Every structure is written in structure tokens, then in C-alpha cells.
PDB file of C-alpha atoms in Angstrom:
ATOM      1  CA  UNK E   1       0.523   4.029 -19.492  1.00  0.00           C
ATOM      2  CA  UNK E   2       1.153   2.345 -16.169  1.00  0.00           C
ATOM      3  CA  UNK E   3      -2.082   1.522 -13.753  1.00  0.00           C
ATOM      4  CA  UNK E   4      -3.316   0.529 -10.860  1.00  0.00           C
ATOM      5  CA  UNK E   5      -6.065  -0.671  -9.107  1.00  0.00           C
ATOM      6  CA  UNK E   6      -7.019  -1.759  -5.566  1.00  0.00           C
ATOM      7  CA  UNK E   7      -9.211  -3.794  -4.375  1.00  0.00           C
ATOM      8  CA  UNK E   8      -9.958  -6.015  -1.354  1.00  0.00           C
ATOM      9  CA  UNK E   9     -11.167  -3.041   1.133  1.00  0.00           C
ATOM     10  CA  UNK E  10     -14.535  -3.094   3.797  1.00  0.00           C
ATOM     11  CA  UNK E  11     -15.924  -2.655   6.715  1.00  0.00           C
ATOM     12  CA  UNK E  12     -14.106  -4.989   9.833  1.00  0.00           C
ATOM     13  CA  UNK E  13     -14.276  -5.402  13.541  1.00  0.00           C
ATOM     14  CA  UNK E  14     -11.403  -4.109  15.561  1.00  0.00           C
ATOM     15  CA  UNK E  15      -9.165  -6.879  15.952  1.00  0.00           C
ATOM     16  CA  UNK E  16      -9.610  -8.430  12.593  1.00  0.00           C
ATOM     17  CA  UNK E  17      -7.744  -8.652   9.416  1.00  0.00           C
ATOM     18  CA  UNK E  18      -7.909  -7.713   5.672  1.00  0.00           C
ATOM     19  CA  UNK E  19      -5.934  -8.212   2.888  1.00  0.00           C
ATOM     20  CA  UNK E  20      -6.178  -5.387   0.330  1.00  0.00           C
ATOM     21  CA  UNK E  21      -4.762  -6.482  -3.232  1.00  0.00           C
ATOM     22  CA  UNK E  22      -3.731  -3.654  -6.088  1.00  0.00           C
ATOM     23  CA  UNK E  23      -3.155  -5.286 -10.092  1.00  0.00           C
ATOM     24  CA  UNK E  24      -1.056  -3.285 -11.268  1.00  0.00           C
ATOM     25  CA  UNK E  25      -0.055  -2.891 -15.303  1.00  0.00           C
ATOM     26  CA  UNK E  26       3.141  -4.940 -16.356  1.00  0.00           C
ATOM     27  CA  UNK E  27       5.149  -2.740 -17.436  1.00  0.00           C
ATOM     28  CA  UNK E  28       5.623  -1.123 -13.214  1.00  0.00           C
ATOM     29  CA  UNK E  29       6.432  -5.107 -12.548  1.00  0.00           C
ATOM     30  CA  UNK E  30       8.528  -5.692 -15.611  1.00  0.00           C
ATOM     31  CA  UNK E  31      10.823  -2.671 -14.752  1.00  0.00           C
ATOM     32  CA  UNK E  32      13.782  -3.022 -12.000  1.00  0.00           C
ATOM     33  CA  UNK E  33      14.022  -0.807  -9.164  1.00  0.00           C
ATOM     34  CA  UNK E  34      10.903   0.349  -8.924  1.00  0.00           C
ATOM     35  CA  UNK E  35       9.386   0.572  -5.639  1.00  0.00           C
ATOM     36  CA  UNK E  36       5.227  -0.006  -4.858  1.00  0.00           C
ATOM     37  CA  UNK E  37       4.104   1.373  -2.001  1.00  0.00           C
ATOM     38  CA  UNK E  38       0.364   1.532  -0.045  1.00  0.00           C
ATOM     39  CA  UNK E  39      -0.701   4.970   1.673  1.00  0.00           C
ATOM     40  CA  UNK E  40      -3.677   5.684   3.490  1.00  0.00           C
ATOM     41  CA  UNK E  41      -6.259   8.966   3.646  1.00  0.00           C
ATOM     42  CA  UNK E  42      -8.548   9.346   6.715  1.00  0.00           C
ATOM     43  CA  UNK E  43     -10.804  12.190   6.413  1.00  0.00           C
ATOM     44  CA  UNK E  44      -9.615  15.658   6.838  1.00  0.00           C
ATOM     45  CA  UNK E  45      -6.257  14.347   7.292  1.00  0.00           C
ATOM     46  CA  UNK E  46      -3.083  14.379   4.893  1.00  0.00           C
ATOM     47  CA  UNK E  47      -2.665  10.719   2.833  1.00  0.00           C
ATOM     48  CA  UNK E  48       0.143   9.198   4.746  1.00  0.00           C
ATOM     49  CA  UNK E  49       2.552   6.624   4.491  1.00  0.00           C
ATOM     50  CA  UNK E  50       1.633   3.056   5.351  1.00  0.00           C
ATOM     51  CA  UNK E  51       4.390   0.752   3.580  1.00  0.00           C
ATOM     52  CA  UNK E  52       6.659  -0.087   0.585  1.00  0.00           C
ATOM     53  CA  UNK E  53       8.694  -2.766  -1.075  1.00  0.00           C
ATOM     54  CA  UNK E  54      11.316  -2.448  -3.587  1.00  0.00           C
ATOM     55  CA  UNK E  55      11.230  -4.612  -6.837  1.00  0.00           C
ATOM     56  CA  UNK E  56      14.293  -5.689  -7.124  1.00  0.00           C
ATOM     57  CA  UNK E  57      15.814  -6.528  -3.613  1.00  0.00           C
ATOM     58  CA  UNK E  58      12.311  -7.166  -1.936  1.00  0.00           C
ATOM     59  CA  UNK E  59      13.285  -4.421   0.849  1.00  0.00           C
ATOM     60  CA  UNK E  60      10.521  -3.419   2.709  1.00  0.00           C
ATOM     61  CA  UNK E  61       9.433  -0.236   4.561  1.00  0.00           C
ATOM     62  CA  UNK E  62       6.932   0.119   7.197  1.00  0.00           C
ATOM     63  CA  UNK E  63       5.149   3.341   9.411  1.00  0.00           C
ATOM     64  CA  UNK E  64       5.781   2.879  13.335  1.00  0.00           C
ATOM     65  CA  UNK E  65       2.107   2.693  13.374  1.00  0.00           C
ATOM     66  CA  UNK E  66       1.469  -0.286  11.460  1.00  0.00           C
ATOM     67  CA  UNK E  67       5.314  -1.762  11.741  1.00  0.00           C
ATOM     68  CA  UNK E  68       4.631  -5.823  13.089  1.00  0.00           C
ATOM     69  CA  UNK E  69       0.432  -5.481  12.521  1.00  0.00           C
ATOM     70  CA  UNK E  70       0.961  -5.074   8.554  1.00  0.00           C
ATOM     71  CA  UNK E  71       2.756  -6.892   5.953  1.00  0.00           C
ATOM     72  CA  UNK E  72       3.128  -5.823   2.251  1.00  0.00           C
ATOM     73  CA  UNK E  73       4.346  -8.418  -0.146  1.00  0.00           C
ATOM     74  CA  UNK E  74       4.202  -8.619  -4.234  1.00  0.00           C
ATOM     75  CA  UNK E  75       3.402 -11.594  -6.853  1.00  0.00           C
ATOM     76  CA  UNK E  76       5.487 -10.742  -9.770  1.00  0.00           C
ATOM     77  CA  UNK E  77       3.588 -13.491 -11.805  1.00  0.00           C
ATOM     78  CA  UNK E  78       0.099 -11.857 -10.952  1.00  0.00           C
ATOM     79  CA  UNK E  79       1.403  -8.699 -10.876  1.00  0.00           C
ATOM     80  CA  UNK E  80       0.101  -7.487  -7.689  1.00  0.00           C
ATOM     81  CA  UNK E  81       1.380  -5.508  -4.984  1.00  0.00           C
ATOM     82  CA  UNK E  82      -0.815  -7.105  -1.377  1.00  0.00           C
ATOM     83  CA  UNK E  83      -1.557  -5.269   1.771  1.00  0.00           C
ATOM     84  CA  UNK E  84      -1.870  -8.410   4.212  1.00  0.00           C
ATOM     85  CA  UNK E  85      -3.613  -6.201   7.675  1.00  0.00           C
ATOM     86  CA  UNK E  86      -3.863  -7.743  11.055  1.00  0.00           C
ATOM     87  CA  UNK E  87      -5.083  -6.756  14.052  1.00  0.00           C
ATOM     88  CA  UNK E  88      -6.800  -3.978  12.810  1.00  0.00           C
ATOM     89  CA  UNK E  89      -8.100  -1.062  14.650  1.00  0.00           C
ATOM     90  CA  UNK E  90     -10.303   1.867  13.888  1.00  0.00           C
ATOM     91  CA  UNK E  91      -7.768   4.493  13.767  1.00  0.00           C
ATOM     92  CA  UNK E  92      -6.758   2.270  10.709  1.00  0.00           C
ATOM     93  CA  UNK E  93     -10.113   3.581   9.179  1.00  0.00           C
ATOM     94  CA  UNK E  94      -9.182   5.411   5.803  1.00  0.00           C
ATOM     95  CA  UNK E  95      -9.129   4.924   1.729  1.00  0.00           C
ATOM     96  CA  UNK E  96      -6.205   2.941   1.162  1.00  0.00           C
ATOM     97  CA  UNK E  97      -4.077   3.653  -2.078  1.00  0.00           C
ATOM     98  CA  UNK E  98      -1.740   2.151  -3.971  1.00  0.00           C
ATOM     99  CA  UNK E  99       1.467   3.590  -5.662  1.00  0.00           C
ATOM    100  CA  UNK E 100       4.508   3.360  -7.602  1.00  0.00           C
ATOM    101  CA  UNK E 101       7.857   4.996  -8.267  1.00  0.00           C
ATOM    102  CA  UNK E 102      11.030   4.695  -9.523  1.00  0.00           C
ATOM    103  CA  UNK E 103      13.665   4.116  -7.448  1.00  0.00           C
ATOM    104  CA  UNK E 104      14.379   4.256  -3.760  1.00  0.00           C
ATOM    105  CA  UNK E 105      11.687   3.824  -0.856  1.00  0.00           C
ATOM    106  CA  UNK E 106      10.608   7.114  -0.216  1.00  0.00           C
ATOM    107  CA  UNK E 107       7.603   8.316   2.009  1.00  0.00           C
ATOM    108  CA  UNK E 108       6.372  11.497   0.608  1.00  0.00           C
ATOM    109  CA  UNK E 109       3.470  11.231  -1.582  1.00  0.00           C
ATOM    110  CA  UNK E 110       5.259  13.556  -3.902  1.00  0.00           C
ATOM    111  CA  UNK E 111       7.552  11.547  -5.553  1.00  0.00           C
ATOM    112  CA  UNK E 112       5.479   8.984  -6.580  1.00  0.00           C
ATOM    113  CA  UNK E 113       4.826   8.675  -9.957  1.00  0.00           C
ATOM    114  CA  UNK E 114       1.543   6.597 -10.289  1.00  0.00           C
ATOM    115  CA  UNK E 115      -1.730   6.210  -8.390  1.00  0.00           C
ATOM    116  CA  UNK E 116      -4.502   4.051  -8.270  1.00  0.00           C
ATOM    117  CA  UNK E 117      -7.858   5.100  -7.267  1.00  0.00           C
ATOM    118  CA  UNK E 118      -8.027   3.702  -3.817  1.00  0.00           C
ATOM    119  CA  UNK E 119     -10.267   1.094  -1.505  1.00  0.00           C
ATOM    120  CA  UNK E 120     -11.771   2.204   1.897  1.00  0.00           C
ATOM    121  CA  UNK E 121     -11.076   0.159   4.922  1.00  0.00           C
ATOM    122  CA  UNK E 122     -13.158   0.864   7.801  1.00  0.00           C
ATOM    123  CA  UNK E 123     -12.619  -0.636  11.538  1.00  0.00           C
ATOM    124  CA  UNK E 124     -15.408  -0.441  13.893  1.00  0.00           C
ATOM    125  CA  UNK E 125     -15.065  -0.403  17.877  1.00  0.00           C
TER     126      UNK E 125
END
């Protein structure tokens, strides 16, 4: 069974930079077109969409709120999806997850498949 796991979250000054990491099982790596993706859940809001990349043509997705701040990159030979964060600010305070489908980007949480358990990231003013 395919998992994942993040890692690489804390707490940060506003303006400052994280990098989360998420090792993910082979077998989501090994498999072409599958798509990894990192969302993020403040509380008592809905998990939302943060960015993606696609395994086999590297094409990337971003949210307008994180789009040029945010970078999300893969090491097929570690098998690990990164989060690289950059000028970070406290509304980017939430439990960052990792996630993986099968085919296309897509930014509903629905359709994807697998889940890791998530790493908090918290900005302060």
C-alpha cells in the first residue's frame, strides 16, 4: 500500500523560509503519471490547495496565494516530493499535507487517492 509522510514543519518568523519534505513509498514514484501534490488546513477552515507536480512531465501547479513565494519540486532517487517556502507569512499558518493521485493536476481534495498525516507550519507576526 502506497504512503506518505511529511516532515520538515515548525514554528517561523514572518518573512522566513521552510522547506517541508514528504518520503513517499516507491511504488507512487515508480508509477508514470501520477501527480503529488501539498495542501494545507488552517483551523476551522476547508484543507486547500497549495501546489502540485506531475511525475512524468515535471508540470507544476501553484495557488495565486503562494504562486512565486513557494516552490514544489521531487527527488525521484529519494523518493520525496519537497515543499521549498519563502517568504512566509502567518496566514501561511496551517498543517501541511501531502498527497498523491493518478493522473492529471487536479485541486480538489477529492480525487486524491493517498494522504499522509501532515506537518504544522506556523508563522508568527
Amino acid at each position: 500500500q502506497a504512503q506518505l509522510g511529511e516532515s520538515g514543519g515548525g514554528l517561523v518568523q514572518a518573512g522566513g523560509s521552510l522547506r517541508l519534505s514528504c518520503a513517499a513509498s516507491g511504488r507512487i514514484f515508480s508509477t508514470v503519471g501520477m501527480t503529488m501534490a501539498w495542501f494545507r488546513q488552517a483551523p476551522g477552515k476547508e484543507r486547500e490547495f497549495v501546489a502540485a507536480i506531475r511525475s512524468f512531465t515535471s508540470s507544476t501547479a501553484y495557488s495565486d496565494s503562494v504562486k512565486g513565494r513557494f516552490t514544489i519540486s521531487r527527488d525521484s532517487a529519494k523518493s520525496t516530493l519537497y515543499l521549498q517556502m519563502n517568504n512566509l507569512k502567518p496566514e501561511d499558518t496551517a498543517a501541511y499535507y501531502c498527497a498523491a493521485k493518478s493522473g492529471d493536476i487536479l485541486t480538489s481534495t477529492s480525487t486524491y487517492e493517498y494522504w499522509g498525516q501532515g506537518t504544522q507550519v506556523t508563522v508568527s507576526s
